[in-house]
PDB file of C-alpha atoms in Angstrom:
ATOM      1  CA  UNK A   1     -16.989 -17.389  24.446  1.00 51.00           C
ATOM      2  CA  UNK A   2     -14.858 -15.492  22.075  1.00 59.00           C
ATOM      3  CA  UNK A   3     -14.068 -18.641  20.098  1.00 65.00           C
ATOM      4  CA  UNK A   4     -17.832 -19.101  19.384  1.00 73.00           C
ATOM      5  CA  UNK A   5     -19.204 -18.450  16.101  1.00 73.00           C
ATOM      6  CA  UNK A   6     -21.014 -14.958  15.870  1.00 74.00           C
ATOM      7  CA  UNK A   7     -24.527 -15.227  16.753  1.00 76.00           C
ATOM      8  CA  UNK A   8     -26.569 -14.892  13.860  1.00 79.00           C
ATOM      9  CA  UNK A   9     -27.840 -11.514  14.756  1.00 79.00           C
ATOM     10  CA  UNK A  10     -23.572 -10.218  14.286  1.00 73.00           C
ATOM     11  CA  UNK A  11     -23.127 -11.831  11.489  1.00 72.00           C
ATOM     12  CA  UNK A  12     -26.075 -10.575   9.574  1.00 75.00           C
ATOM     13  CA  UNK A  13     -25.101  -6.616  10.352  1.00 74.00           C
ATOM     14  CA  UNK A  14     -25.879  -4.388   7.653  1.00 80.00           C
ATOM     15  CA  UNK A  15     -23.340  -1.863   8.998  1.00 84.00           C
ATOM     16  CA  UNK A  16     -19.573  -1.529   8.300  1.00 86.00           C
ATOM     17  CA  UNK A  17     -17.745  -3.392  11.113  1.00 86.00           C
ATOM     18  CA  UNK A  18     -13.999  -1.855  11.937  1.00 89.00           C
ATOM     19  CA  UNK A  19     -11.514  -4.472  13.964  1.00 90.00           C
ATOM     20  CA  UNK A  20      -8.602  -2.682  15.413  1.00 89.00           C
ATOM     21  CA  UNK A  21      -5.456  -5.272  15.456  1.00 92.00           C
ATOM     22  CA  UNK A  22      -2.667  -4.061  17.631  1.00 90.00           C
ATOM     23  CA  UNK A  23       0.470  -5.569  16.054  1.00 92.00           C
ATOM     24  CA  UNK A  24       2.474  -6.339  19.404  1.00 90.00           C
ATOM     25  CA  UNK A  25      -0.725  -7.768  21.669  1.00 90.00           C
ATOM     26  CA  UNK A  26       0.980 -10.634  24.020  1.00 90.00           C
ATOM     27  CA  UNK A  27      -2.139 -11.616  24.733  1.00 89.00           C
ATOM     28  CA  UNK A  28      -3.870 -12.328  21.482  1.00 90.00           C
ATOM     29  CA  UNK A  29      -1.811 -13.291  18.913  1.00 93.00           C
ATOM     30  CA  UNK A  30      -2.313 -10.957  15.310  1.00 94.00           C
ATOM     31  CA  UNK A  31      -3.669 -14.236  13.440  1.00 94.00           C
ATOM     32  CA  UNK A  32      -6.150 -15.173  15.950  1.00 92.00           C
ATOM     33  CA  UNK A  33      -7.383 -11.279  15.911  1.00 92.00           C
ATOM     34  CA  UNK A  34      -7.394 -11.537  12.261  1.00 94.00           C
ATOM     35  CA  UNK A  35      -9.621 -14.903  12.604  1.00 91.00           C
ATOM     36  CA  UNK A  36     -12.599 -12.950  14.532  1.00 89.00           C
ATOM     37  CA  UNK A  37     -12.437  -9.703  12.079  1.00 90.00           C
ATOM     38  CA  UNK A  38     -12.965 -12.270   9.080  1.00 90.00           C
ATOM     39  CA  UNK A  39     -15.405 -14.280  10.636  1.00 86.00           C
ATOM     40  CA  UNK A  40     -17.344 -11.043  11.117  1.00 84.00           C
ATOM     41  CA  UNK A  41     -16.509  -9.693   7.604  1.00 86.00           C
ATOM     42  CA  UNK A  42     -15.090  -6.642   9.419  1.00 91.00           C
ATOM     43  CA  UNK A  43     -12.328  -4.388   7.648  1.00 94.00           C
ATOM     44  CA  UNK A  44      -8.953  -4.830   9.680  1.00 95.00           C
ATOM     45  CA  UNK A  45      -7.243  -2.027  11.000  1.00 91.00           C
ATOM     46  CA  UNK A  46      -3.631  -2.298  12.272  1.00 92.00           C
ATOM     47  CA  UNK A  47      -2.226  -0.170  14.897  1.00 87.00           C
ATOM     48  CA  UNK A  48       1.292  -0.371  16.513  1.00 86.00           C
ATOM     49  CA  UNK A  49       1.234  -1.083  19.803  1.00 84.00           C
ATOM     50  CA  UNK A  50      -0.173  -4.008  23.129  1.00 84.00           C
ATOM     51  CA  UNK A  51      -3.998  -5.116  24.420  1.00 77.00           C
ATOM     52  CA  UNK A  52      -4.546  -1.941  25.315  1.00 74.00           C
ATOM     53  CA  UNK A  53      -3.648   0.297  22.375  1.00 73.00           C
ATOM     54  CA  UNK A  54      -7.349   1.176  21.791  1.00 67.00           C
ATOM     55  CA  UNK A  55      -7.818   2.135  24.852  1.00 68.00           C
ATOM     56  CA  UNK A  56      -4.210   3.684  26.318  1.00 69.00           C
ATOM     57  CA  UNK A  57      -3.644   5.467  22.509  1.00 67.00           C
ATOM     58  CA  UNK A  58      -7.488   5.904  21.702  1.00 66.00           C
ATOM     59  CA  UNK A  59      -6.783   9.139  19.760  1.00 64.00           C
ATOM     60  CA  UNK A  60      -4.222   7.166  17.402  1.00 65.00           C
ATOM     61  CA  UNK A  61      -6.474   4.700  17.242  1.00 61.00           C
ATOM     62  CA  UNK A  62      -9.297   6.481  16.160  1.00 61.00           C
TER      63      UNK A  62
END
């Protein structure tokens, strides 16, 4: 599902789109992450940190 294309709807958003990257995720590598912020034209924000920076360091983060 994630390797899908955005349905048309997502990438037509008129609204910024932020896409957190956590540099040291062993689950998604950084490039693939950087794939699905492009294809959604999203500015890319790094963060140190695993998967779950976002949610375990959501202050940081945000």
């Amino acid at each position: 599902m994630l390797l899908d294309a955005p349905p048309p709807a997502v990438r037509k958003l008129r609204c910024r789109v932020s896409y957190v990257i956590p540099l040291n995720d062993a689950l998604t590598p950084v490039a693939t992450q950087q794939h699905f912020a492009r294809r959604l034209n999203a500015r890319e924000i790094y963060c140190p940190g695993g998967h779950l920076s976002p949610l375990r360091q959501a202050w940081d983060v945000a």
